[in-house]
């Protein structure tokens, strides 16, 4: 399968719609009738690339070392980035924690670790419910700063396509900061879920060296558990771009589902092309073994990454989302044990972490539910604080 999309890539000149622009897409904003949408998409088509083709090629070669068992990968950062916290000092703090945790993982494993941040574009989130209740009234759910505002009012929660331009500028600031922090091919690199098609599609560019289409909004895009349906927009989109890509796999996925995704997203079986991020939750860890066995039989050289956080989210009696560090550790340890039993290389971890000593997950320095309110600052899902992240890495790779 060619790495070029089946139709023309958006650029400075008019072009037919790309295939993914005419396919159904889940979890999209409700702004199709907004009068500014066309102009915003045109501005994004004409905007400079945030990630260069050379950077994308370099990361893909670097990730090939992980796929071949010669390196590891740590992907971590905010659940949902704050568009107002993307300055140089914020980027430096996130990069510093990412590098510190990666070095810790490297000491445990004796291998170099590729560093990828959930940053530089993680401004949109899928939600299990389109609304939430506030003051007894339903209002649209917060979907990330790219779509609406976290303030609880009908006006703030309206979906506004002009926010895509704000997200682009914030991402540009982060990518400039990462460029200053990047000392070698290990990174830090940028990544986000390629969720909002109105944002991602206009940012597809051509690699001047190879002619292949690539996504210039980030180095490493992924498709989520809620949008990984073959034949729909998100999977077809990732299949058509030449970036290294990832796919979240949850407990409802069957081995046949995952094998089919591997065939679509990595038909040429190229090391470094596809990462599978398993997010099963404690109740779903039994699905890891059959999926691992099926992909191994298929022969796809995927990178295996554990996301032990997203399947272990629960709500307290007061309504706060939280996660238990003990559950997170058990899932990640189980993931490692199962892969090693199947003779597969454990690529690493995909985590949500904060740079500050937040109190969003229970365990370690956060003794119980009563402590969560002390510093619960996440825009969406609960994150590990640095001490909890260190404890997790030590427990899984000791």
Coordinates of C-alpha atoms in Angstrom, one line a residue:
X1 CA 0.0 0.0 0.0
X2 CA 1.3 3.4 -0.9
X3 CA 2.0 5.9 1.9
X4 CA 0.3 8.6 -0.2
X5 CA -3.4 9.2 0.4
X6 CA -5.9 8.2 -2.4
X7 CA -6.8 11.8 -3.2
X8 CA -5.0 15.1 -3.3
X9 CA -3.5 16.5 -0.1
X10 CA -4.8 19.9 1.1
X11 CA -2.4 22.7 0.1
X12 CA -2.4 26.2 -1.1
X13 CA -4.5 25.4 -4.2
X14 CA -8.0 24.0 -4.3
X15 CA -8.2 20.2 -4.3
X16 CA -10.9 17.5 -4.1
X17 CA -11.8 16.4 -0.6
X18 CA -9.6 13.8 0.8
X19 CA -11.1 10.4 1.5
X20 CA -11.2 10.9 5.2
X21 CA -13.1 14.2 4.8
X22 CA -16.1 12.5 3.4
X23 CA -16.2 9.5 5.7
X24 CA -18.2 9.5 9.0
X25 CA -16.2 10.4 12.1
X26 CA -17.0 9.8 15.7
X27 CA -16.5 12.3 18.6
X28 CA -16.5 15.4 16.4
X29 CA -17.4 19.0 17.4
X30 CA -20.9 20.4 16.6
X31 CA -19.8 23.4 14.5
X32 CA -20.5 22.4 10.9
X33 CA -22.9 25.4 10.6
X34 CA -20.6 27.9 12.1
X35 CA -19.9 30.7 9.6
X36 CA -16.1 30.8 10.4
X37 CA -15.4 27.1 9.8
X38 CA -14.4 27.5 6.2
X39 CA -12.0 30.4 6.8
X40 CA -10.4 28.6 9.8
X41 CA -9.8 25.5 7.7
X42 CA -8.3 27.6 4.9
X43 CA -6.0 29.4 7.4
X44 CA -4.8 26.0 8.7
X45 CA -4.1 24.8 5.2
X46 CA -2.0 27.8 4.6
X47 CA -0.2 27.8 7.9
X48 CA 3.4 26.6 8.3
X49 CA 4.0 23.0 9.3
X50 CA 4.5 22.5 13.0
X51 CA 6.4 19.3 12.6
X52 CA 8.8 18.9 9.7
X53 CA 9.0 16.0 7.4
X54 CA 12.6 15.4 8.4
X55 CA 11.7 15.2 12.0
X56 CA 8.9 12.7 11.3
X57 CA 11.4 10.5 9.3
X58 CA 13.9 10.7 12.1
X59 CA 11.4 9.7 14.8
X60 CA 10.2 6.8 12.7
X61 CA 13.8 5.5 12.3
X62 CA 14.3 6.0 16.1
X63 CA 11.1 4.1 16.9
X64 CA 12.2 1.2 14.7
X65 CA 14.9 0.5 17.3
X66 CA 12.1 0.1 19.9
X67 CA 10.1 -2.2 17.6
X68 CA 13.2 -4.3 17.0
X69 CA 13.8 -4.7 20.8
X70 CA 16.8 -2.4 21.0
X71 CA 15.3 0.5 22.9
X72 CA 12.2 1.5 24.9
X73 CA 9.6 4.2 24.8
X74 CA 8.0 6.5 27.4
X75 CA 5.1 8.6 26.4
X76 CA 3.7 10.9 29.1
X77 CA 2.2 14.3 29.8
X78 CA -1.1 16.0 30.4
X79 CA -4.5 14.4 29.9
X80 CA -5.7 17.6 28.2
X81 CA -3.2 20.4 27.7
X82 CA -4.1 23.8 29.0
X83 CA -3.9 26.2 26.0
X84 CA -2.9 29.0 28.5
X85 CA 0.1 27.0 29.8
X86 CA 2.2 26.5 26.7
X87 CA 4.9 29.0 27.3
X88 CA 8.6 28.2 27.4
X89 CA 8.6 27.6 31.1
X90 CA 5.8 25.1 30.9
X91 CA 7.3 23.3 28.0
X92 CA 10.7 23.1 29.8
X93 CA 9.1 21.7 33.0
X94 CA 7.3 19.0 31.1
X95 CA 10.4 18.1 29.1
X96 CA 12.4 18.0 32.3
X97 CA 10.0 15.5 33.9
X98 CA 9.8 13.4 30.7
X99 CA 13.6 13.2 30.5
X100 CA 13.9 12.4 34.2
X101 CA 11.4 9.6 34.0
X102 CA 12.9 8.3 30.8
X103 CA 16.4 8.2 32.3
X104 CA 14.9 6.3 35.3
X105 CA 13.4 3.7 32.8
X106 CA 16.7 3.5 31.0
X107 CA 18.6 2.7 34.2
X108 CA 16.1 -0.1 35.0
X109 CA 16.2 -1.6 31.5
X110 CA 19.7 -0.9 30.3
X111 CA 18.4 0.5 27.0
X112 CA 18.0 3.9 25.6
X113 CA 14.5 5.4 25.9
X114 CA 12.7 7.4 23.3
X115 CA 10.9 10.4 24.9
X116 CA 7.5 11.4 23.6
X117 CA 5.3 14.0 25.3
X118 CA 1.5 14.2 25.4
X119 CA 2.1 17.8 24.4
X120 CA 2.1 20.2 21.5
X121 CA -1.5 19.5 20.4
X122 CA -3.3 17.5 23.1
X123 CA -6.2 20.0 23.2
X124 CA -9.2 17.8 22.3
X125 CA -10.7 15.0 24.2
X126 CA -13.3 12.3 23.4
X127 CA -16.0 12.0 26.0
X128 CA -18.3 9.2 27.0
X129 CA -21.2 11.6 27.4
X130 CA -21.9 14.7 25.3
X131 CA -23.3 16.6 28.3
X132 CA -22.8 17.0 32.1
X133 CA -25.2 18.4 34.7
X134 CA -24.5 21.8 36.4
X135 CA -26.9 23.5 38.7
X136 CA -29.5 20.9 37.7
X137 CA -29.2 21.7 34.0
X138 CA -27.5 19.8 31.2
X139 CA -24.6 21.7 29.5
X140 CA -22.2 20.4 26.8
X141 CA -19.2 18.5 28.2
X142 CA -15.8 20.1 28.1
X143 CA -14.1 18.7 25.1
X144 CA -10.7 20.4 25.4
X145 CA -9.6 23.9 24.6
X146 CA -9.5 23.2 20.9
X147 CA -13.3 22.9 21.0
X148 CA -14.8 24.8 24.0
X149 CA -14.0 26.2 27.4
X150 CA -13.9 24.4 30.8
X151 CA -16.0 27.2 32.4
X152 CA -19.4 25.8 33.3
X153 CA -21.9 27.9 31.3
X154 CA -23.8 27.3 28.0
X155 CA -21.9 30.1 26.4
X156 CA -18.5 28.8 27.4
X157 CA -19.3 25.3 26.3
X158 CA -20.3 26.2 22.8
X159 CA -18.2 24.6 20.1
X160 CA -16.2 27.3 18.3
X161 CA -14.0 26.5 15.3
X162 CA -11.9 29.6 15.9
X163 CA -10.4 27.8 18.8
X164 CA -8.5 25.6 16.3
X165 CA -6.4 28.7 15.5
X166 CA -5.6 29.3 19.1
X167 CA -4.7 25.6 19.5
X168 CA -2.4 25.9 16.5
X169 CA -0.6 28.9 18.0
X170 CA -0.2 27.2 21.3
X171 CA 1.1 24.0 19.7
X172 CA 3.6 26.1 17.7
X173 CA 4.9 27.6 21.0
X174 CA 5.3 24.1 22.5
X175 CA 7.1 22.7 19.4
X176 CA 9.5 25.6 19.4
X177 CA 10.3 24.8 23.0
X178 CA 10.8 21.1 22.3
X179 CA 13.2 22.0 19.5
X180 CA 15.3 23.8 22.1
X181 CA 15.1 20.8 24.5
X182 CA 15.9 18.1 21.8
X183 CA 19.5 17.1 22.1
X184 CA 19.4 13.9 20.1
X185 CA 17.1 11.5 18.3
X186 CA 15.5 10.3 21.6
X187 CA 13.5 13.5 21.8
X188 CA 11.5 15.0 23.4
X189 CA 9.0 14.6 20.6
X190 CA 5.4 15.8 20.4
X191 CA 2.3 13.6 20.2
X192 CA -1.5 13.9 20.5
X193 CA -4.7 12.1 19.7
X194 CA -5.6 13.0 16.1
X195 CA -9.2 13.5 17.0
X196 CA -10.8 16.6 15.4
X197 CA -10.7 16.0 11.7
X198 CA -11.4 19.7 10.8
X199 CA -8.1 20.5 12.5
X200 CA -5.9 17.6 11.5
X201 CA -6.9 17.3 7.8
X202 CA -5.9 20.8 6.8
X203 CA -2.5 20.2 8.4
X204 CA -1.5 17.4 6.1
X205 CA 1.6 18.3 4.0
X206 CA 3.9 16.6 1.5
X207 CA 7.4 15.4 2.4
X208 CA 9.6 17.2 -0.1
X209 CA 12.1 14.4 -0.1
X210 CA 9.8 11.4 -0.5
X211 CA 6.6 12.9 -1.8
X212 CA 4.6 11.1 0.9
X213 CA 1.8 12.7 2.8
X214 CA 2.5 13.4 6.5
X215 CA 0.6 15.1 9.4
X216 CA 2.4 18.3 10.2
X217 CA 0.4 19.0 13.5
X218 CA 2.6 16.6 15.5
X219 CA 5.3 14.0 15.2
X220 CA 3.4 11.1 16.6
X221 CA -0.4 11.0 16.3
X222 CA -2.6 8.3 17.7
X223 CA -6.2 7.1 17.2
X224 CA -8.2 6.5 20.3
X225 CA -10.3 3.5 21.6
X226 CA -13.5 5.3 20.7
X227 CA -12.5 6.2 17.1
X228 CA -10.5 3.1 15.9
X229 CA -13.3 1.7 13.7
X230 CA -11.9 0.5 10.3
X231 CA -13.5 2.2 7.3
X232 CA -14.3 5.4 9.2
X233 CA -12.4 8.7 9.0
X234 CA -9.8 8.4 11.8
X235 CA -8.4 5.0 10.8
X236 CA -8.4 5.8 7.1
X237 CA -6.6 9.1 7.9
X238 CA -3.8 7.5 9.9
X239 CA -3.4 4.8 7.3
X240 CA -2.8 7.5 4.7
X241 CA 0.0 9.5 6.4
X242 CA 3.6 8.5 6.8
X243 CA 4.1 9.5 10.4
X244 CA 4.8 6.9 13.0
X245 CA 1.4 6.3 14.4
X246 CA -0.3 4.6 17.4
X247 CA -3.7 3.0 18.1
X248 CA -5.3 2.6 21.5
X249 CA -6.7 -0.8 22.2
X250 CA -9.3 -1.4 24.9
X251 CA -10.9 -4.5 26.5
X252 CA -13.7 -4.7 23.9
X253 CA -11.2 -5.3 21.1
X254 CA -11.0 -8.9 19.8
X255 CA -7.8 -10.4 18.5
X256 CA -9.3 -10.3 15.0
X257 CA -10.1 -6.6 15.5
X258 CA -6.5 -5.8 16.3
X259 CA -5.1 -7.9 13.5
X260 CA -7.3 -6.1 11.0
X261 CA -6.2 -2.7 12.3
X262 CA -2.5 -3.8 12.0
X263 CA -3.2 -4.8 8.3
X264 CA -4.8 -1.4 7.6
X265 CA -2.3 0.8 9.5
X266 CA 0.9 -1.1 8.8
X267 CA 0.3 -3.1 5.7
X268 CA 4.1 -3.2 4.8
X269 CA 5.0 -4.3 8.3
X270 CA 7.6 -1.6 8.8
X271 CA 9.4 -1.5 12.2
X272 CA 8.6 1.9 13.9
X273 CA 5.4 2.5 11.9
X274 CA 2.8 1.3 14.3
X275 CA 2.5 1.3 18.1
X276 CA -0.3 -0.5 19.9
X277 CA -1.2 1.1 23.2
X278 CA -3.2 -1.3 25.4
X279 CA -5.5 0.3 27.9
X280 CA -7.4 -2.6 29.4
X281 CA -8.1 -1.8 33.1
X282 CA -7.8 -4.5 35.8
X283 CA -11.0 -6.2 34.7
X284 CA -9.8 -6.5 31.1
X285 CA -6.2 -7.7 31.4
X286 CA -7.2 -11.2 30.4
X287 CA -7.6 -9.8 26.8
X288 CA -3.8 -9.0 26.6
X289 CA -2.6 -12.6 26.0
X290 CA -4.9 -13.5 23.0
X291 CA -4.2 -10.1 21.4
X292 CA -0.5 -10.5 21.8
X293 CA -0.6 -14.1 20.4
X294 CA -2.6 -13.0 17.4
X295 CA -0.4 -10.1 16.4
X296 CA 2.7 -12.2 16.9
X297 CA 1.3 -14.8 14.5
X298 CA 0.4 -12.1 12.0
X299 CA 4.1 -11.0 12.0
X300 CA 3.5 -7.2 12.5
X301 CA 6.6 -5.7 14.2
X302 CA 4.5 -3.4 16.4
X303 CA 5.7 -1.5 19.4
X304 CA 3.8 -2.7 22.5
X305 CA 3.0 0.1 25.0
X306 CA 1.0 -0.2 28.2
X307 CA -1.5 2.6 29.1
X308 CA -2.5 1.3 32.6
X309 CA -4.4 4.5 33.5
X310 CA -7.4 4.9 31.2
X311 CA -9.0 1.6 32.0
X312 CA -8.8 2.2 35.8
X313 CA -10.7 5.5 36.2
X314 CA -13.4 5.7 38.8
X315 CA -15.5 8.3 40.6
X316 CA -15.4 9.0 44.3
X317 CA -18.6 9.6 46.3
X318 CA -18.0 13.4 45.8
X319 CA -17.9 13.0 42.0
X320 CA -14.2 13.4 41.4
X321 CA -12.5 11.1 38.9
X322 CA -9.5 9.3 40.3
X323 CA -7.3 6.3 39.8
X324 CA -5.5 4.1 42.2
X325 CA -1.8 3.8 41.8
X326 CA -1.9 0.1 43.0
X327 CA -4.3 -0.8 40.2
X328 CA -2.2 1.1 37.7
X329 CA 0.9 -0.9 38.8
X330 CA -0.9 -4.2 38.7
X331 CA -2.1 -3.7 35.1
X332 CA 1.4 -2.5 33.9
X333 CA 3.1 -5.4 35.6
X334 CA 0.6 -7.9 34.1
X335 CA 1.2 -6.4 30.7
X336 CA 4.9 -6.9 31.0
X337 CA 4.6 -10.5 32.2
X338 CA 2.2 -11.5 29.5
X339 CA 4.3 -10.0 26.7
X340 CA 7.5 -11.6 28.0
X341 CA 5.7 -15.0 28.2
X342 CA 4.9 -14.6 24.5
X343 CA 8.5 -13.7 23.6
X344 CA 7.6 -10.1 22.8
X345 CA 9.5 -6.9 23.6
X346 CA 7.9 -4.7 26.2
X347 CA 8.1 -1.3 24.5
X348 CA 7.3 0.8 27.5
X349 CA 4.6 3.0 29.1
X350 CA 2.0 5.6 28.1
X351 CA 1.1 7.7 31.1
X352 CA -0.7 10.9 32.2
X353 CA 1.5 12.9 34.5
X354 CA 1.7 16.4 35.9
X355 CA 4.9 18.3 36.6
X356 CA 3.6 19.5 40.0
X357 CA 2.6 17.6 43.2
X358 CA -1.0 17.3 42.3
X359 CA -3.4 15.1 44.2
X360 CA -5.5 13.5 41.5
X361 CA -4.6 9.8 41.9
X362 CA -4.7 7.8 45.1
X363 CA -1.5 6.1 46.3
X364 CA 2.0 6.9 47.4
X365 CA 2.0 10.5 48.7
X366 CA -1.8 10.8 48.3
X367 CA -3.1 8.5 51.1
X368 CA -6.8 8.4 50.2
X369 CA -9.9 10.1 48.8
X370 CA -9.8 12.7 51.5
X371 CA -6.6 14.1 50.1
X372 CA -7.7 14.5 46.5
X373 CA -9.2 18.0 46.9
X374 CA -5.8 19.4 48.1
X375 CA -4.5 19.9 44.6
X376 CA -6.9 18.5 42.0
X377 CA -6.0 20.6 38.9
X378 CA -6.6 18.4 35.9
X379 CA -8.8 19.8 33.1
X380 CA -10.1 16.3 32.4
X381 CA -8.7 13.0 33.8
X382 CA -6.6 12.4 36.9
X383 CA -2.8 12.4 36.4
X384 CA 0.0 11.0 38.4
X385 CA 2.3 13.4 40.2
X386 CA 6.1 12.9 39.8
X387 CA 6.5 10.8 42.9
X388 CA 3.8 8.5 41.8
X389 CA 5.2 8.2 38.3
X390 CA 8.6 7.3 39.7
X391 CA 7.1 4.6 42.0
X392 CA 5.2 3.2 39.0
X393 CA 8.3 2.9 36.8
X394 CA 10.3 1.3 39.7
X395 CA 7.6 -1.2 40.3
X396 CA 7.1 -2.3 36.7
X397 CA 10.7 -2.4 35.6
X398 CA 12.6 -3.2 38.8

